mmCIF file of C-alpha atoms in Angstrom:
data_model
loop_
_atom_site.group_PDB
_atom_site.id
_atom_site.type_symbol
_atom_site.label_atom_id
_atom_site.label_comp_id
_atom_site.label_asym_id
_atom_site.label_seq_id
_atom_site.Cartn_x
_atom_site.Cartn_y
_atom_site.Cartn_z
ATOM 1 C CA MET A 294 -66.267 -41.605 -47.247
ATOM 2 C CA ASN A 295 -67.626 -37.906 -47.964
ATOM 3 C CA PRO A 296 -68.176 -36.059 -44.456
ATOM 4 C CA ALA A 297 -70.445 -33.620 -46.391
ATOM 5 C CA VAL A 298 -72.702 -35.963 -47.534
ATOM 6 C CA VAL A 299 -73.207 -38.144 -44.425
ATOM 7 C CA ALA A 300 -74.090 -34.633 -43.081
ATOM 8 C CA LYS A 301 -75.869 -34.002 -45.200
ATOM 9 C CA ILE A 302 -78.551 -36.727 -44.911
ATOM 10 C CA MET A 303 -77.904 -36.233 -41.156
ATOM 11 C CA CYS A 304 -80.336 -32.578 -42.157
ATOM 12 C CA SER A 305 -82.891 -34.818 -44.111
ATOM 13 C CA VAL A 306 -83.495 -37.412 -41.710
ATOM 14 C CA THR A 307 -84.043 -35.273 -38.391
ATOM 15 C CA ASP A 308 -85.690 -33.006 -41.082
ATOM 16 C CA ASP A 309 -88.327 -36.077 -42.308
ATOM 17 C CA LEU A 310 -88.420 -38.077 -39.151
ATOM 18 C CA LEU A 311 -88.615 -35.733 -36.444
ATOM 19 C CA TRP A 312 -88.591 -31.855 -37.585
ATOM 20 C CA LYS A 313 -91.516 -32.384 -39.299
ATOM 21 C CA PRO A 314 -93.955 -35.062 -38.182
ATOM 22 C CA ARG A 315 -93.328 -32.876 -34.723
ATOM 23 C CA VAL A 316 -94.329 -28.875 -36.695
ATOM 24 C CA GLY A 317 -97.673 -28.893 -35.365
ATOM 25 C CA TRP A 318 -96.577 -29.879 -32.029
ATOM 26 C CA ALA A 319 -94.131 -27.531 -32.204
ATOM 27 C CA LYS A 320 -95.981 -24.137 -33.017
ATOM 28 C CA LYS A 321 -98.791 -25.154 -30.542
ATOM 29 C CA GLN A 322 -96.251 -24.852 -28.041
ATOM 30 C CA ASN A 323 -94.713 -21.456 -29.120
ATOM 31 C CA PRO A 324 -96.156 -19.865 -32.777
ATOM 32 C CA THR A 325 -93.181 -18.399 -33.422
ATOM 33 C CA ALA A 326 -91.553 -21.992 -33.831
ATOM 34 C CA ALA A 327 -88.977 -23.575 -36.991
ATOM 35 C CA LEU A 328 -85.948 -24.715 -37.506
ATOM 36 C CA ARG A 329 -83.093 -24.570 -40.095
ATOM 37 C CA LEU A 330 -80.964 -27.672 -40.669
ATOM 38 C CA ARG A 331 -77.058 -26.997 -41.824
ATOM 39 C CA VAL A 332 -73.855 -28.519 -42.599
ATOM 40 C CA GLY A 333 -70.880 -26.879 -41.217
ATOM 41 C CA SER A 334 -67.600 -27.318 -42.095
ATOM 42 C CA GLY A 335 -65.955 -27.336 -38.348
ATOM 43 C CA MET A 336 -65.985 -30.210 -35.449
ATOM 44 C CA LYS A 337 -68.505 -27.757 -33.785
ATOM 45 C CA THR A 338 -72.538 -29.902 -34.154
ATOM 46 C CA TYR A 339 -75.141 -27.452 -31.922
ATOM 47 C CA VAL A 340 -78.481 -25.667 -31.526
ATOM 48 C CA ARG A 341 -78.422 -22.067 -31.523
ATOM 49 C CA HIS A 342 -81.116 -20.263 -30.669
ATOM 50 C CA LYS A 343 -82.665 -17.119 -28.433
ATOM 51 C CA MET A 344 -82.373 -18.054 -25.039
ATOM 52 C CA ASP A 345 -85.590 -15.880 -24.901
ATOM 53 C CA THR A 346 -88.045 -18.153 -26.199
ATOM 54 C CA SER A 347 -90.597 -15.697 -25.830
ATOM 55 C CA LYS A 348 -89.194 -13.122 -28.121
ATOM 56 C CA GLY A 349 -88.794 -16.528 -30.933
ATOM 57 C CA ALA A 350 -87.562 -20.536 -31.180
ATOM 58 C CA GLN A 351 -86.078 -19.306 -34.067
ATOM 59 C CA MET A 352 -83.196 -22.377 -34.456
ATOM 60 C CA VAL A 353 -81.010 -23.496 -36.362
ATOM 61 C CA LEU A 354 -79.281 -27.089 -35.908
ATOM 62 C CA THR A 355 -75.276 -27.630 -37.598
ATOM 63 C CA TYR A 356 -73.644 -31.039 -38.326
ATOM 64 C CA GLY A 357 -70.162 -30.101 -38.417
ATOM 65 C CA THR A 358 -67.983 -32.310 -40.861
ATOM 66 C CA GLU A 359 -65.289 -32.135 -39.001
ATOM 67 C CA MET A 360 -66.993 -34.028 -36.310
ATOM 68 C CA ILE A 361 -68.119 -36.898 -38.400
ATOM 69 C CA VAL A 362 -64.267 -37.116 -39.486
ATOM 70 C CA SER A 363 -63.045 -37.543 -35.930
ATOM 71 C CA LYS A 364 -65.888 -40.326 -35.154
ATOM 72 C CA SER A 365 -64.505 -42.247 -38.031
ATOM 73 C CA ASP A 366 -61.788 -42.701 -36.295
ATOM 74 C CA LYS A 367 -61.904 -45.547 -34.099
ATOM 75 C CA ALA A 368 -59.879 -44.718 -31.289
ATOM 76 C CA CYS A 369 -62.293 -40.771 -31.166
ATOM 77 C CA LEU A 370 -65.558 -42.663 -31.312
ATOM 78 C CA SER A 371 -65.868 -43.645 -27.363
ATOM 79 C CA LEU A 372 -64.797 -40.628 -26.341
ATOM 80 C CA TRP A 373 -67.555 -38.495 -27.188
ATOM 81 C CA THR A 374 -70.599 -37.311 -25.796
ATOM 82 C CA THR A 375 -72.731 -39.017 -27.909
ATOM 83 C CA GLY A 376 -70.341 -42.565 -27.373
ATOM 84 C CA ARG A 377 -70.585 -42.482 -24.184
ATOM 85 C CA GLU A 378 -74.311 -42.312 -24.039
ATOM 86 C CA VAL A 379 -74.638 -45.094 -26.466
ATOM 87 C CA SER A 380 -71.651 -46.965 -23.989
ATOM 88 C CA GLN A 381 -72.879 -45.660 -21.275
ATOM 89 C CA ARG A 382 -76.924 -45.498 -20.602
ATOM 90 C CA GLY A 383 -77.109 -48.454 -23.280
ATOM 91 C CA TYR A 384 -78.941 -46.731 -26.286
ATOM 92 C CA TYR A 385 -78.350 -49.156 -29.414
ATOM 93 C CA ASN A 386 -78.042 -51.830 -27.296
ATOM 94 C CA GLY A 387 -74.253 -50.045 -25.647
ATOM 95 C CA GLU A 388 -72.793 -50.955 -28.823
ATOM 96 C CA LEU A 389 -69.816 -48.642 -30.435
ATOM 97 C CA SER A 390 -70.088 -47.772 -34.071
ATOM 98 C CA LEU A 391 -69.875 -45.160 -36.511
ATOM 99 C CA LEU A 392 -73.551 -45.703 -37.019
ATOM 100 C CA ASN A 393 -74.772 -45.436 -33.406
ATOM 101 C CA VAL A 394 -72.672 -42.750 -32.340
ATOM 102 C CA LEU A 395 -74.485 -40.767 -35.656
ATOM 103 C CA ALA A 396 -77.845 -42.065 -35.157
ATOM 104 C CA GLN A 397 -77.456 -40.895 -31.288
ATOM 105 C CA THR A 398 -75.778 -37.348 -32.774
ATOM 106 C CA ILE A 399 -79.324 -36.550 -33.927
ATOM 107 C CA VAL A 400 -81.074 -38.091 -30.929
ATOM 108 C CA HIS A 401 -79.314 -35.600 -29.023
ATOM 109 C CA GLU A 402 -79.661 -32.543 -31.417
ATOM 110 C CA PHE A 403 -82.920 -33.046 -31.493
ATOM 111 C CA GLY A 404 -83.913 -33.561 -28.263
ATOM 112 C CA HIS A 405 -82.061 -29.949 -27.422
ATOM 113 C CA VAL A 406 -84.563 -28.914 -30.178
ATOM 114 C CA VAL A 407 -87.591 -30.350 -28.116
ATOM 115 C CA GLN A 408 -85.992 -28.739 -24.872
ATOM 116 C CA ILE A 409 -85.953 -25.351 -26.337
ATOM 117 C CA ILE A 410 -89.654 -25.721 -27.892
ATOM 118 C CA LEU A 411 -90.364 -26.437 -23.728
ATOM 119 C CA GLY A 412 -89.155 -23.757 -22.724
ATOM 120 C CA ARG A 413 -86.551 -26.253 -20.438
ATOM 121 C CA ARG A 414 -82.536 -25.694 -21.987
ATOM 122 C CA TYR A 415 -81.798 -23.218 -18.794
ATOM 123 C CA LYS A 416 -77.893 -21.193 -19.042
ATOM 124 C CA GLY A 417 -75.839 -23.822 -17.048
ATOM 125 C CA SER A 418 -78.150 -26.913 -17.253
ATOM 126 C CA VAL A 419 -78.357 -28.417 -20.826
ATOM 127 C CA HIS A 420 -77.560 -31.453 -20.426
ATOM 128 C CA ASN A 421 -79.901 -32.339 -17.748
ATOM 129 C CA ALA A 422 -82.776 -34.888 -16.367
ATOM 130 C CA GLU A 423 -84.938 -33.435 -18.390
ATOM 131 C CA PHE A 424 -82.690 -33.543 -20.925
ATOM 132 C CA TYR A 425 -82.001 -37.510 -20.792
ATOM 133 C CA GLN A 426 -85.822 -38.190 -20.354
ATOM 134 C CA ILE A 427 -86.237 -36.712 -23.433
ATOM 135 C CA LEU A 428 -83.139 -39.527 -25.006
ATOM 136 C CA ASP A 429 -85.209 -42.018 -23.135
ATOM 137 C CA ARG A 430 -88.622 -41.447 -24.629
ATOM 138 C CA ILE A 431 -86.987 -41.287 -28.448
ATOM 139 C CA HIS A 432 -85.394 -44.309 -27.938
ATOM 140 C CA SER A 433 -87.827 -45.967 -26.105
ATOM 141 C CA SER A 434 -90.961 -45.039 -27.837
ATOM 142 C CA GLY A 435 -88.657 -46.838 -31.083
ATOM 143 C CA GLU A 436 -88.013 -43.619 -33.257
ATOM 144 C CA ALA A 437 -84.472 -44.334 -32.436
ATOM 145 C CA GLU A 438 -84.285 -47.715 -34.054
ATOM 146 C CA LYS A 439 -85.953 -45.582 -37.245
ATOM 147 C CA ILE A 440 -83.064 -42.916 -37.185
ATOM 148 C CA ARG A 441 -80.935 -45.463 -37.558
ATOM 149 C CA ASN A 442 -81.765 -47.218 -40.313
ATOM 150 C CA GLU A 443 -83.005 -44.298 -42.107
ATOM 151 C CA LEU A 444 -79.452 -43.601 -41.676
ATOM 152 C CA ASN A 445 -78.248 -46.608 -42.957
ATOM 153 C CA GLU A 446 -80.082 -46.607 -45.426
ATOM 154 C CA ARG A 447 -79.442 -43.084 -46.945
ATOM 155 C CA CYS A 448 -75.844 -43.091 -46.784
ATOM 156 C CA LEU A 449 -75.511 -47.146 -47.939
ATOM 157 C CA ALA A 450 -77.879 -45.486 -51.243
ATOM 158 C CA PHE A 451 -74.523 -42.873 -51.402
ATOM 159 C CA ASN A 452 -72.166 -46.651 -51.183
ATOM 160 C CA ILE A 453 -71.282 -45.323 -47.675
ATOM 161 C CA ASP A 454 -70.798 -47.735 -44.863
ATOM 162 C CA LEU A 455 -71.308 -46.392 -41.348
ATOM 163 C CA SER A 456 -71.674 -49.311 -39.571
ATOM 164 C CA GLN A 457 -68.271 -50.949 -40.687
ATOM 165 C CA VAL A 458 -66.425 -48.372 -38.646
ATOM 166 C CA GLU A 459 -66.407 -49.980 -34.719
ATOM 167 C CA ALA A 460 -64.652 -47.913 -31.788
ATOM 168 C CA SER A 461 -61.453 -49.606 -31.198
ATOM 169 C CA HIS A 462 -61.836 -50.229 -27.040
ATOM 170 C CA SER A 463 -64.890 -49.222 -24.902
ATOM 171 C CA ILE A 464 -65.444 -46.959 -22.165
ATOM 172 C CA PRO A 465 -64.331 -49.570 -19.034
ATOM 173 C CA ASP A 466 -66.426 -50.613 -16.356
ATOM 174 C CA ASP A 467 -64.889 -52.735 -13.605
ATOM 175 C CA ASP A 468 -68.444 -52.937 -11.505
ATOM 176 C CA ALA A 469 -71.163 -52.606 -13.387
ATOM 177 C CA LEU A 470 -74.399 -54.142 -12.498
ATOM 178 C CA SER A 471 -76.605 -56.651 -14.291
ATOM 179 C CA LEU A 472 -79.961 -56.963 -14.497
ATOM 180 C CA SER A 473 -79.953 -60.024 -12.356
ATOM 181 C CA GLU A 474 -78.494 -57.916 -9.884
ATOM 182 C CA ILE A 475 -81.708 -55.379 -9.298
ATOM 183 C CA ARG A 476 -84.585 -56.241 -7.367
ATOM 184 C CA THR A 477 -88.105 -53.747 -7.159
ATOM 185 C CA ASN A 478 -88.008 -50.815 -4.600
ATOM 186 C CA GLU A 479 -83.841 -51.603 -4.426
ATOM 187 C CA ARG A 480 -81.713 -48.645 -3.721
ATOM 188 C CA LEU A 481 -79.491 -47.420 -6.411
ATOM 189 C CA TRP A 482 -77.091 -44.329 -6.807
ATOM 190 C CA PHE A 483 -76.663 -42.338 -10.455
ATOM 191 C CA LYS A 484 -73.506 -42.944 -11.479
ATOM 192 C CA ALA A 485 -73.014 -39.659 -14.048
ATOM 193 C CA PRO A 486 -71.714 -36.732 -11.411
ATOM 194 C CA LYS A 487 -74.599 -34.285 -13.700
ATOM 195 C CA LEU A 488 -77.032 -36.842 -11.656
ATOM 196 C CA HIS A 489 -75.127 -36.777 -8.204
ATOM 197 C CA ALA A 490 -77.759 -34.118 -7.030
ATOM 198 C CA HIS A 491 -80.835 -36.343 -7.738
ATOM 199 C CA ASN A 492 -79.366 -39.595 -5.521
ATOM 200 C CA PRO A 493 -80.474 -41.927 -4.564
ATOM 201 C CA VAL A 494 -82.859 -43.059 -6.526
ATOM 202 C CA LEU A 495 -85.611 -46.096 -5.697
ATOM 203 C CA VAL A 496 -86.067 -49.104 -8.904
ATOM 204 C CA THR A 497 -90.098 -48.670 -9.552
ATOM 205 C CA LYS A 498 -89.703 -51.965 -12.456
ATOM 206 C CA VAL A 499 -87.377 -53.545 -13.937
ATOM 207 C CA LEU A 500 -87.685 -53.931 -17.788
ATOM 208 C CA ARG A 501 -86.371 -55.870 -20.783
ATOM 209 C CA LYS A 502 -82.808 -54.308 -21.243
ATOM 210 C CA ARG A 503 -83.374 -51.897 -18.755
ATOM 211 C CA ILE A 504 -84.590 -50.019 -15.517
ATOM 212 C CA ALA A 505 -86.771 -47.701 -14.179
ATOM 213 C CA VAL A 506 -86.281 -44.974 -11.032
ATOM 214 C CA LYS A 507 -87.588 -42.762 -9.198
ATOM 215 C CA SER A 508 -85.442 -40.471 -6.856
ATOM 216 C CA GLU A 509 -86.177 -41.045 -3.518
ATOM 217 C CA TYR A 510 -87.150 -37.473 -2.030
ATOM 218 C CA ASN A 511 -88.748 -36.158 -5.002
ATOM 219 C CA PRO A 512 -90.637 -39.097 -6.511
ATOM 220 C CA LYS A 513 -91.846 -37.804 -9.090
ATOM 221 C CA LEU A 514 -88.265 -37.392 -11.011
ATOM 222 C CA MET A 515 -88.800 -40.602 -12.957
ATOM 223 C CA TRP A 516 -85.996 -42.038 -14.894
ATOM 224 C CA THR A 517 -85.251 -45.094 -17.169
ATOM 225 C CA GLY A 518 -81.814 -46.502 -18.706
ATOM 226 C CA PRO A 519 -79.496 -49.358 -18.269
ATOM 227 C CA PRO A 520 -78.467 -51.167 -15.178
ATOM 228 C CA THR A 521 -74.635 -50.549 -15.687
ATOM 229 C CA ALA A 522 -75.799 -46.286 -15.729
ATOM 230 C CA PHE A 523 -76.396 -46.829 -11.859
ATOM 231 C CA SER A 524 -74.513 -48.212 -8.302
ATOM 232 C CA LYS A 525 -75.386 -50.174 -5.108
ATOM 233 C CA SER A 526 -73.071 -47.960 -3.468
ATOM 234 C CA PRO A 527 -72.414 -44.165 -3.482
ATOM 235 C CA THR A 528 -68.747 -45.268 -2.292
ATOM 236 C CA GLY A 529 -68.959 -46.615 -6.373
ATOM 237 C CA LEU A 530 -69.056 -43.469 -7.771
#
């Protein structure tokens, strides 16, 4: 597998499926909004921008080739943030494959683009509740599935089958909840440390594979996620 080819394909998928359809929206939010996609030679994958978007919202999204090499290692796949998102938040049915994790990498990085356009990327608070609301919306809308399918098809055109690489182990979760154990109006607690500040939450709806919750103390804050992201007791955090 040529990681540079995969990175270029990730750039094209991001541009064609996520950025181009939203250019009009982005420029309404900030007339200076612009996104350049590039392939990097290192491990880092990130969105670079000016912190003060009032002075311009020119962004550069870099996909690092060494990141792709690392994620191609079955033992490392579940250690990346995007691997944990797939496993713990139930994205792509929680299946840890290179295809799913690289598709999630596209979703994750574009989530930062949306954050920047909306002026909601704050220093010291990047992967916050608002950020994961953006990711949840991309998944619930079906766009994440389209991204994965397009990434798969474009890579297969170069005889690269990303689905063949699966994690050698998943993240253990001995007290994982199932949908059958959860009831509407039940009080739950986020497991993710970065969301502990919003605990406890109340279940508003049990969906097909996920649950919808709201903050007990601030009902305007709402999230959706897999049951495995929650605990029935704060002692289980």
